[in-house]
């Protein structure tokens, strides 16, 4: 806390909170892009904050990615009843370890919650997708996502995420030409924060996101500032946990 005050991070947090129009900003010293201990610390701080929000009977939805993975890895023990953890979306292709479903089950085990999985690959045909989304078990999970009390999500750069999701070069170029700068929970956003493309397995409606009580974004690194700025939902329920690298860059966009 001392270090926080001395380094002036509290001022930056307050300035960014007002600028982004959200509930709270927490800034961790350093930059995840130049020091990989910062990512862990960002996860730990986010996890402790999220722990303080959790009440009995809460439904917690998580996305995938390395930032949310650190929240899960560093989640403290908790003593609440009847918690449920669910993935906020389907799969993301290759890296199983950091997929939303994997992280949901890991977090559930850590906090003694129940969990549900959502194994819907990103690149299904429309027909196959429709069939899957009509499966009773999948339908049930999808309905629970919009009823969640806490959403924990990562924010990515549009170009990087499109590659990670295995989009073709043509598709990537089209997205970028349309002005995509950010990706979060399967939505691609332009600079103005408008959604310009939704992954078909994006089962969470943006309107639903707005109604979730606690929306916690975890994203750091200098190169993510533009993406984070675009996903600012101007949502009074949103909390951003970031690092100094991203925060200082965000101030420049102001
Ligand atoms: O949707 C965005 C990604 O979840 C961000 O992933 O935390 O690995 O950068 P990352």
PDB file of C-alpha atoms and ligand atoms in Angstrom:
ATOM      1  CA  UNK A   1       0.000   0.000   0.000  1.00  0.00           C
ATOM      2  CA  UNK A   2       2.932   2.330   0.838  1.00  0.00           C
ATOM      3  CA  UNK A   3       4.580   1.687  -2.506  1.00  0.00           C
ATOM      4  CA  UNK A   4       1.250   2.356  -4.157  1.00  0.00           C
ATOM      5  CA  UNK A   5       0.996   5.817  -2.603  1.00  0.00           C
ATOM      6  CA  UNK A   6       4.609   6.765  -3.264  1.00  0.00           C
ATOM      7  CA  UNK A   7       4.504   5.735  -6.905  1.00  0.00           C
ATOM      8  CA  UNK A   8       1.385   7.833  -7.450  1.00  0.00           C
ATOM      9  CA  UNK A   9      -0.622   4.880  -8.713  1.00  0.00           C
ATOM     10  CA  UNK A  10      -3.678   5.914  -6.673  1.00  0.00           C
ATOM     11  CA  UNK A  11      -3.905   9.161  -8.631  1.00  0.00           C
ATOM     12  CA  UNK A  12      -3.652   7.274 -11.885  1.00  0.00           C
ATOM     13  CA  UNK A  13      -6.338   4.845 -10.749  1.00  0.00           C
ATOM     14  CA  UNK A  14      -8.708   7.677  -9.959  1.00  0.00           C
ATOM     15  CA  UNK A  15      -8.020   9.518 -13.214  1.00  0.00           C
ATOM     16  CA  UNK A  16      -8.562   6.355 -15.271  1.00  0.00           C
ATOM     17  CA  UNK A  17     -11.680   5.380 -13.360  1.00  0.00           C
ATOM     18  CA  UNK A  18     -13.250   8.726 -14.289  1.00  0.00           C
ATOM     19  CA  UNK A  19     -11.966   8.632 -17.857  1.00  0.00           C
ATOM     20  CA  UNK A  20     -13.244   5.118 -18.519  1.00  0.00           C
ATOM     21  CA  UNK A  21     -16.498   5.768 -16.695  1.00  0.00           C
ATOM     22  CA  UNK A  22     -16.281   2.593 -14.657  1.00  0.00           C
ATOM     23  CA  UNK A  23     -16.541   1.658 -10.972  1.00  0.00           C
ATOM     24  CA  UNK A  24     -12.899   1.100 -10.094  1.00  0.00           C
ATOM     25  CA  UNK A  25      -9.411   0.767 -11.552  1.00  0.00           C
ATOM     26  CA  UNK A  26      -6.626  -1.142  -9.817  1.00  0.00           C
ATOM     27  CA  UNK A  27      -3.100  -0.646 -11.132  1.00  0.00           C
ATOM     28  CA  UNK A  28      -0.269  -3.076 -10.334  1.00  0.00           C
ATOM     29  CA  UNK A  29       3.293  -1.661 -10.546  1.00  0.00           C
ATOM     30  CA  UNK A  30       5.330  -2.762 -13.583  1.00  0.00           C
ATOM     31  CA  UNK A  31       4.431  -4.120 -17.018  1.00  0.00           C
ATOM     32  CA  UNK A  32       3.555  -7.741 -17.783  1.00  0.00           C
ATOM     33  CA  UNK A  33       5.274  -7.405 -21.154  1.00  0.00           C
ATOM     34  CA  UNK A  34       8.698  -6.760 -19.633  1.00  0.00           C
ATOM     35  CA  UNK A  35       8.415  -8.644 -16.320  1.00  0.00           C
ATOM     36  CA  UNK A  36       6.471 -11.874 -16.111  1.00  0.00           C
ATOM     37  CA  UNK A  37       6.064 -11.719 -12.329  1.00  0.00           C
ATOM     38  CA  UNK A  38       3.673  -8.796 -12.886  1.00  0.00           C
ATOM     39  CA  UNK A  39       1.056 -11.000 -14.567  1.00  0.00           C
ATOM     40  CA  UNK A  40       0.946 -13.236 -11.514  1.00  0.00           C
ATOM     41  CA  UNK A  41       0.635 -10.250  -9.196  1.00  0.00           C
ATOM     42  CA  UNK A  42      -2.155  -8.813 -11.347  1.00  0.00           C
ATOM     43  CA  UNK A  43      -3.965 -12.136 -11.048  1.00  0.00           C
ATOM     44  CA  UNK A  44      -3.420 -12.284  -7.299  1.00  0.00           C
ATOM     45  CA  UNK A  45      -4.704  -8.751  -6.680  1.00  0.00           C
ATOM     46  CA  UNK A  46      -7.721  -9.365  -8.923  1.00  0.00           C
ATOM     47  CA  UNK A  47      -8.459 -12.680  -7.194  1.00  0.00           C
ATOM     48  CA  UNK A  48      -8.395 -11.129  -3.720  1.00  0.00           C
ATOM     49  CA  UNK A  49     -10.657  -8.330  -4.851  1.00  0.00           C
ATOM     50  CA  UNK A  50     -13.098 -10.777  -6.461  1.00  0.00           C
ATOM     51  CA  UNK A  51     -13.085 -12.916  -3.317  1.00  0.00           C
ATOM     52  CA  UNK A  52     -14.371  -9.920  -1.346  1.00  0.00           C
ATOM     53  CA  UNK A  53     -17.372  -9.675  -3.688  1.00  0.00           C
ATOM     54  CA  UNK A  54     -18.515 -13.290  -3.584  1.00  0.00           C
ATOM     55  CA  UNK A  55     -21.641 -14.152  -1.621  1.00  0.00           C
ATOM     56  CA  UNK A  56     -23.537 -17.418  -1.109  1.00  0.00           C
ATOM     57  CA  UNK A  57     -25.364 -18.721  -4.213  1.00  0.00           C
ATOM     58  CA  UNK A  58     -23.303 -16.631  -6.625  1.00  0.00           C
ATOM     59  CA  UNK A  59     -22.810 -17.665 -10.232  1.00  0.00           C
ATOM     60  CA  UNK A  60     -19.352 -16.708 -11.516  1.00  0.00           C
ATOM     61  CA  UNK A  61     -18.642 -16.680 -15.261  1.00  0.00           C
ATOM     62  CA  UNK A  62     -15.086 -16.707 -16.601  1.00  0.00           C
ATOM     63  CA  UNK A  63     -13.530 -16.284 -20.031  1.00  0.00           C
ATOM     64  CA  UNK A  64     -10.259 -17.849 -21.160  1.00  0.00           C
ATOM     65  CA  UNK A  65      -6.798 -16.353 -21.624  1.00  0.00           C
ATOM     66  CA  UNK A  66      -3.556 -16.103 -19.692  1.00  0.00           C
ATOM     67  CA  UNK A  67      -4.692 -13.168 -17.540  1.00  0.00           C
ATOM     68  CA  UNK A  68      -7.833 -14.879 -16.243  1.00  0.00           C
ATOM     69  CA  UNK A  69      -5.723 -18.032 -15.797  1.00  0.00           C
ATOM     70  CA  UNK A  70      -3.590 -16.130 -13.279  1.00  0.00           C
ATOM     71  CA  UNK A  71      -6.679 -14.997 -11.384  1.00  0.00           C
ATOM     72  CA  UNK A  72      -7.720 -18.635 -11.115  1.00  0.00           C
ATOM     73  CA  UNK A  73      -4.230 -19.900 -10.141  1.00  0.00           C
ATOM     74  CA  UNK A  74      -3.948 -17.324  -7.387  1.00  0.00           C
ATOM     75  CA  UNK A  75      -7.466 -17.508  -6.026  1.00  0.00           C
ATOM     76  CA  UNK A  76      -7.501 -17.673  -2.209  1.00  0.00           C
ATOM     77  CA  UNK A  77      -9.568 -20.129  -0.191  1.00  0.00           C
ATOM     78  CA  UNK A  78     -13.124 -19.065   0.367  1.00  0.00           C
ATOM     79  CA  UNK A  79     -15.945 -20.178   2.599  1.00  0.00           C
ATOM     80  CA  UNK A  80     -19.233 -19.622   0.788  1.00  0.00           C
ATOM     81  CA  UNK A  81     -22.107 -21.938  -0.033  1.00  0.00           C
ATOM     82  CA  UNK A  82     -23.686 -23.062  -3.259  1.00  0.00           C
ATOM     83  CA  UNK A  83     -21.357 -21.315  -5.697  1.00  0.00           C
ATOM     84  CA  UNK A  84     -21.383 -22.145  -9.382  1.00  0.00           C
ATOM     85  CA  UNK A  85     -18.618 -21.373 -11.880  1.00  0.00           C
ATOM     86  CA  UNK A  86     -19.347 -21.424 -15.608  1.00  0.00           C
ATOM     87  CA  UNK A  87     -17.448 -20.533 -18.758  1.00  0.00           C
ATOM     88  CA  UNK A  88     -18.684 -17.282 -20.301  1.00  0.00           C
ATOM     89  CA  UNK A  89     -18.199 -18.719 -23.782  1.00  0.00           C
ATOM     90  CA  UNK A  90     -17.232 -21.744 -25.824  1.00  0.00           C
ATOM     91  CA  UNK A  91     -13.752 -22.881 -26.737  1.00  0.00           C
ATOM     92  CA  UNK A  92     -10.965 -20.903 -28.301  1.00  0.00           C
ATOM     93  CA  UNK A  93      -9.226 -23.474 -30.463  1.00  0.00           C
ATOM     94  CA  UNK A  94      -5.877 -24.889 -29.593  1.00  0.00           C
ATOM     95  CA  UNK A  95      -4.718 -24.031 -26.093  1.00  0.00           C
ATOM     96  CA  UNK A  96      -6.832 -26.182 -23.793  1.00  0.00           C
ATOM     97  CA  UNK A  97      -5.107 -25.020 -20.583  1.00  0.00           C
ATOM     98  CA  UNK A  98      -6.441 -21.498 -20.818  1.00  0.00           C
ATOM     99  CA  UNK A  99      -9.849 -22.111 -22.358  1.00  0.00           C
ATOM    100  CA  UNK A 100     -12.857 -20.744 -20.518  1.00  0.00           C
ATOM    101  CA  UNK A 101     -14.167 -24.221 -19.671  1.00  0.00           C
ATOM    102  CA  UNK A 102     -10.830 -25.349 -18.258  1.00  0.00           C
ATOM    103  CA  UNK A 103     -10.524 -22.219 -16.141  1.00  0.00           C
ATOM    104  CA  UNK A 104     -14.115 -22.563 -14.903  1.00  0.00           C
ATOM    105  CA  UNK A 105     -13.471 -26.095 -13.644  1.00  0.00           C
ATOM    106  CA  UNK A 106     -10.140 -25.088 -12.066  1.00  0.00           C
ATOM    107  CA  UNK A 107     -11.665 -22.131 -10.233  1.00  0.00           C
ATOM    108  CA  UNK A 108     -14.582 -24.291  -9.082  1.00  0.00           C
ATOM    109  CA  UNK A 109     -12.183 -26.826  -7.579  1.00  0.00           C
ATOM    110  CA  UNK A 110     -10.229 -24.087  -5.793  1.00  0.00           C
ATOM    111  CA  UNK A 111     -13.264 -22.471  -4.185  1.00  0.00           C
ATOM    112  CA  UNK A 112     -15.383 -25.577  -3.623  1.00  0.00           C
ATOM    113  CA  UNK A 113     -17.996 -24.553  -6.167  1.00  0.00           C
ATOM    114  CA  UNK A 114     -19.970 -26.581  -8.650  1.00  0.00           C
ATOM    115  CA  UNK A 115     -19.249 -26.026 -12.316  1.00  0.00           C
ATOM    116  CA  UNK A 116     -20.642 -26.517 -15.760  1.00  0.00           C
ATOM    117  CA  UNK A 117     -18.709 -26.845 -18.990  1.00  0.00           C
ATOM    118  CA  UNK A 118     -19.462 -25.460 -22.395  1.00  0.00           C
ATOM    119  CA  UNK A 119     -17.647 -27.394 -25.050  1.00  0.00           C
ATOM    120  CA  UNK A 120     -18.693 -25.521 -28.142  1.00  0.00           C
ATOM    121  CA  UNK A 121     -15.783 -24.999 -30.549  1.00  0.00           C
ATOM    122  CA  UNK A 122     -15.400 -21.558 -32.133  1.00  0.00           C
ATOM    123  CA  UNK A 123     -15.219 -22.657 -35.731  1.00  0.00           C
ATOM    124  CA  UNK A 124     -18.378 -24.778 -36.136  1.00  0.00           C
ATOM    125  CA  UNK A 125     -20.695 -24.525 -39.106  1.00  0.00           C
ATOM    126  CA  UNK A 126     -23.924 -22.637 -38.471  1.00  0.00           C
ATOM    127  CA  UNK A 127     -25.983 -25.866 -38.566  1.00  0.00           C
ATOM    128  CA  UNK A 128     -23.744 -27.724 -36.159  1.00  0.00           C
ATOM    129  CA  UNK A 129     -23.692 -24.740 -33.841  1.00  0.00           C
ATOM    130  CA  UNK A 130     -27.483 -24.457 -33.817  1.00  0.00           C
ATOM    131  CA  UNK A 131     -27.827 -28.150 -33.030  1.00  0.00           C
ATOM    132  CA  UNK A 132     -25.381 -27.883 -30.149  1.00  0.00           C
ATOM    133  CA  UNK A 133     -26.950 -24.771 -28.675  1.00  0.00           C
ATOM    134  CA  UNK A 134     -30.272 -26.620 -28.586  1.00  0.00           C
ATOM    135  CA  UNK A 135     -28.873 -29.465 -26.509  1.00  0.00           C
ATOM    136  CA  UNK A 136     -30.657 -29.170 -23.125  1.00  0.00           C
ATOM    137  CA  UNK A 137     -27.475 -29.223 -21.089  1.00  0.00           C
ATOM    138  CA  UNK A 138     -25.771 -26.571 -23.227  1.00  0.00           C
ATOM    139  CA  UNK A 139     -28.944 -24.481 -23.274  1.00  0.00           C
ATOM    140  CA  UNK A 140     -29.063 -24.579 -19.491  1.00  0.00           C
ATOM    141  CA  UNK A 141     -25.452 -23.414 -19.163  1.00  0.00           C
ATOM    142  CA  UNK A 142     -25.960 -20.615 -21.673  1.00  0.00           C
ATOM    143  CA  UNK A 143     -28.998 -19.392 -19.748  1.00  0.00           C
ATOM    144  CA  UNK A 144     -26.976 -19.372 -16.528  1.00  0.00           C
ATOM    145  CA  UNK A 145     -24.291 -17.184 -18.112  1.00  0.00           C
ATOM    146  CA  UNK A 146     -26.679 -14.267 -18.459  1.00  0.00           C
ATOM    147  CA  UNK A 147     -27.768 -14.761 -14.840  1.00  0.00           C
ATOM    148  CA  UNK A 148     -24.240 -14.674 -13.451  1.00  0.00           C
ATOM    149  CA  UNK A 149     -23.395 -12.305 -10.601  1.00  0.00           C
ATOM    150  CA  UNK A 150     -19.727 -11.905 -11.522  1.00  0.00           C
ATOM    151  CA  UNK A 151     -18.082 -11.925 -14.934  1.00  0.00           C
ATOM    152  CA  UNK A 152     -14.290 -12.275 -14.989  1.00  0.00           C
ATOM    153  CA  UNK A 153     -12.816 -11.584 -18.409  1.00  0.00           C
ATOM    154  CA  UNK A 154      -9.642 -10.826 -20.318  1.00  0.00           C
ATOM    155  CA  UNK A 155      -9.213  -8.212 -23.033  1.00  0.00           C
ATOM    156  CA  UNK A 156      -7.082  -8.859 -26.096  1.00  0.00           C
ATOM    157  CA  UNK A 157      -5.863  -6.954 -29.131  1.00  0.00           C
ATOM    158  CA  UNK A 158      -8.086  -7.731 -32.109  1.00  0.00           C
ATOM    159  CA  UNK A 159      -5.191  -8.737 -34.382  1.00  0.00           C
ATOM    160  CA  UNK A 160      -3.662 -11.116 -31.835  1.00  0.00           C
ATOM    161  CA  UNK A 161      -6.942 -12.684 -30.785  1.00  0.00           C
ATOM    162  CA  UNK A 162      -8.099 -13.217 -34.375  1.00  0.00           C
ATOM    163  CA  UNK A 163      -4.878 -15.120 -35.004  1.00  0.00           C
ATOM    164  CA  UNK A 164      -5.176 -17.107 -31.787  1.00  0.00           C
ATOM    165  CA  UNK A 165      -8.727 -18.047 -32.725  1.00  0.00           C
ATOM    166  CA  UNK A 166      -7.493 -19.393 -36.056  1.00  0.00           C
ATOM    167  CA  UNK A 167      -9.323 -16.939 -38.345  1.00  0.00           C
ATOM    168  CA  UNK A 168      -8.061 -16.936 -41.936  1.00  0.00           C
ATOM    169  CA  UNK A 169      -5.840 -14.106 -43.221  1.00  0.00           C
ATOM    170  CA  UNK A 170      -8.791 -12.782 -45.235  1.00  0.00           C
ATOM    171  CA  UNK A 171     -11.040 -12.753 -42.196  1.00  0.00           C
ATOM    172  CA  UNK A 172      -8.363 -11.056 -40.106  1.00  0.00           C
ATOM    173  CA  UNK A 173      -7.831  -8.377 -42.756  1.00  0.00           C
ATOM    174  CA  UNK A 174     -11.551  -7.757 -43.007  1.00  0.00           C
ATOM    175  CA  UNK A 175     -11.856  -7.341 -39.249  1.00  0.00           C
ATOM    176  CA  UNK A 176      -8.952  -4.917 -39.122  1.00  0.00           C
ATOM    177  CA  UNK A 177     -10.261  -2.965 -42.095  1.00  0.00           C
ATOM    178  CA  UNK A 178     -13.544  -2.554 -40.255  1.00  0.00           C
ATOM    179  CA  UNK A 179     -11.525  -1.002 -37.446  1.00  0.00           C
ATOM    180  CA  UNK A 180     -11.371  -3.815 -34.898  1.00  0.00           C
ATOM    181  CA  UNK A 181      -8.885  -2.996 -32.143  1.00  0.00           C
ATOM    182  CA  UNK A 182     -10.078  -5.157 -29.266  1.00  0.00           C
ATOM    183  CA  UNK A 183     -11.550  -8.514 -28.423  1.00  0.00           C
ATOM    184  CA  UNK A 184     -13.349  -9.546 -25.251  1.00  0.00           C
ATOM    185  CA  UNK A 185     -15.725 -12.449 -24.553  1.00  0.00           C
ATOM    186  CA  UNK A 186     -15.864 -13.259 -28.247  1.00  0.00           C
ATOM    187  CA  UNK A 187     -16.804  -9.742 -29.389  1.00  0.00           C
ATOM    188  CA  UNK A 188     -14.579  -7.534 -31.532  1.00  0.00           C
ATOM    189  CA  UNK A 189     -14.747  -3.816 -30.758  1.00  0.00           C
ATOM    190  CA  UNK A 190     -13.701  -0.752 -32.756  1.00  0.00           C
ATOM    191  CA  UNK A 191     -12.046   2.318 -31.219  1.00  0.00           C
ATOM    192  CA  UNK A 192     -15.415   3.809 -30.380  1.00  0.00           C
ATOM    193  CA  UNK A 193     -16.315   0.726 -28.355  1.00  0.00           C
ATOM    194  CA  UNK A 194     -18.881  -0.530 -30.860  1.00  0.00           C
ATOM    195  CA  UNK A 195     -19.156  -4.275 -31.438  1.00  0.00           C
ATOM    196  CA  UNK A 196     -18.370  -4.950 -35.088  1.00  0.00           C
ATOM    197  CA  UNK A 197     -18.204  -8.728 -35.016  1.00  0.00           C
ATOM    198  CA  UNK A 198     -19.351 -11.516 -32.722  1.00  0.00           C
ATOM    199  CA  UNK A 199     -17.889 -14.992 -32.733  1.00  0.00           C
ATOM    200  CA  UNK A 200     -20.883 -17.266 -33.396  1.00  0.00           C
ATOM    201  CA  UNK A 201     -20.297 -19.086 -30.093  1.00  0.00           C
ATOM    202  CA  UNK A 202     -20.479 -15.752 -28.309  1.00  0.00           C
ATOM    203  CA  UNK A 203     -23.341 -16.921 -26.181  1.00  0.00           C
ATOM    204  CA  UNK A 204     -23.402 -13.919 -23.910  1.00  0.00           C
ATOM    205  CA  UNK A 205     -25.343 -10.974 -25.232  1.00  0.00           C
ATOM    206  CA  UNK A 206     -23.673  -7.608 -24.707  1.00  0.00           C
ATOM    207  CA  UNK A 207     -26.914  -6.306 -23.219  1.00  0.00           C
ATOM    208  CA  UNK A 208     -26.706  -9.120 -20.667  1.00  0.00           C
ATOM    209  CA  UNK A 209     -23.142  -8.168 -19.849  1.00  0.00           C
ATOM    210  CA  UNK A 210     -24.312  -4.691 -18.936  1.00  0.00           C
ATOM    211  CA  UNK A 211     -26.697  -6.103 -16.364  1.00  0.00           C
ATOM    212  CA  UNK A 212     -24.180  -8.259 -14.538  1.00  0.00           C
ATOM    213  CA  UNK A 213     -23.566  -6.858 -11.051  1.00  0.00           C
ATOM    214  CA  UNK A 214     -19.775  -7.220 -11.062  1.00  0.00           C
ATOM    215  CA  UNK A 215     -17.829  -7.125 -14.306  1.00  0.00           C
ATOM    216  CA  UNK A 216     -14.127  -7.604 -13.723  1.00  0.00           C
ATOM    217  CA  UNK A 217     -11.648  -7.089 -16.575  1.00  0.00           C
ATOM    218  CA  UNK A 218      -8.033  -8.220 -16.175  1.00  0.00           C
ATOM    219  CA  UNK A 219      -5.688  -6.885 -18.836  1.00  0.00           C
ATOM    220  CA  UNK A 220      -2.195  -5.428 -18.696  1.00  0.00           C
ATOM    221  CA  UNK A 221       0.757  -4.534 -20.911  1.00  0.00           C
ATOM    222  CA  UNK A 222       1.586  -1.379 -22.801  1.00  0.00           C
ATOM    223  CA  UNK A 223       0.389  -2.799 -26.118  1.00  0.00           C
ATOM    224  CA  UNK A 224      -3.109  -3.511 -24.800  1.00  0.00           C
ATOM    225  CA  UNK A 225      -4.035   0.097 -23.899  1.00  0.00           C
ATOM    226  CA  UNK A 226      -5.978   0.773 -27.084  1.00  0.00           C
ATOM    227  CA  UNK A 227      -7.870  -2.504 -26.672  1.00  0.00           C
ATOM    228  CA  UNK A 228      -8.723  -1.799 -23.054  1.00  0.00           C
ATOM    229  CA  UNK A 229      -9.923   1.680 -23.943  1.00  0.00           C
ATOM    230  CA  UNK A 230     -12.220   0.274 -26.628  1.00  0.00           C
ATOM    231  CA  UNK A 231     -13.844  -2.236 -24.295  1.00  0.00           C
ATOM    232  CA  UNK A 232     -14.604   0.423 -21.714  1.00  0.00           C
ATOM    233  CA  UNK A 233     -18.255  -0.242 -21.329  1.00  0.00           C
ATOM    234  CA  UNK A 234     -18.892   3.040 -19.522  1.00  0.00           C
ATOM    235  CA  UNK A 235     -20.437   0.546 -17.198  1.00  0.00           C
ATOM    236  CA  UNK A 236     -20.677   1.568 -13.549  1.00  0.00           C
ATOM    237  CA  UNK A 237     -20.429  -2.133 -12.630  1.00  0.00           C
ATOM    238  CA  UNK A 238     -17.070  -2.617 -14.311  1.00  0.00           C
ATOM    239  CA  UNK A 239     -13.763  -2.900 -12.502  1.00  0.00           C
ATOM    240  CA  UNK A 240     -10.449  -2.946 -14.373  1.00  0.00           C
ATOM    241  CA  UNK A 241      -7.381  -4.624 -12.935  1.00  0.00           C
ATOM    242  CA  UNK A 242      -4.376  -3.610 -15.008  1.00  0.00           C
ATOM    243  CA  UNK A 243      -0.655  -2.868 -14.773  1.00  0.00           C
ATOM    244  CA  UNK A 244       1.327   0.360 -14.810  1.00  0.00           C
ATOM    245  CA  UNK A 245       2.468  -0.220 -18.410  1.00  0.00           C
ATOM    246  CA  UNK A 246      -1.086  -0.291 -19.701  1.00  0.00           C
ATOM    247  CA  UNK A 247      -2.272   2.460 -17.330  1.00  0.00           C
ATOM    248  CA  UNK A 248       0.393   4.975 -18.419  1.00  0.00           C
ATOM    249  CA  UNK A 249      -0.406   4.286 -22.057  1.00  0.00           C
ATOM    250  CA  UNK A 250      -4.134   4.688 -21.369  1.00  0.00           C
ATOM    251  CA  UNK A 251      -3.429   8.127 -19.899  1.00  0.00           C
ATOM    252  CA  UNK A 252      -1.855   9.136 -23.222  1.00  0.00           C
ATOM    253  CA  UNK A 253      -5.069   8.234 -25.062  1.00  0.00           C
ATOM    254  CA  UNK A 254      -7.077  10.505 -22.794  1.00  0.00           C
TER     255      UNK A 254
HETATM  256  O1  LIG B   1     -10.263 -12.177 -24.986  1.00  0.00           O
HETATM  257  C1  LIG B   1      -9.136 -11.810 -24.691  1.00  0.00           C
HETATM  258  C2  LIG B   1      -8.207 -12.752 -24.145  1.00  0.00           C
HETATM  259  O2  LIG B   1      -8.854 -13.472 -23.160  1.00  0.00           O
HETATM  260  C3  LIG B   1      -6.954 -12.129 -23.602  1.00  0.00           C
HETATM  261  O3  LIG B   1      -6.066 -13.148 -23.388  1.00  0.00           O
HETATM  262  O4  LIG B   1      -5.152 -12.682 -21.146  1.00  0.00           O
HETATM  263  O5  LIG B   1      -4.035 -14.275 -22.695  1.00  0.00           O
HETATM  264  O6  LIG B   1      -3.961 -11.828 -23.181  1.00  0.00           O
HETATM  265  P1  LIG B   1      -4.731 -12.955 -22.561  1.00  0.00           P
END
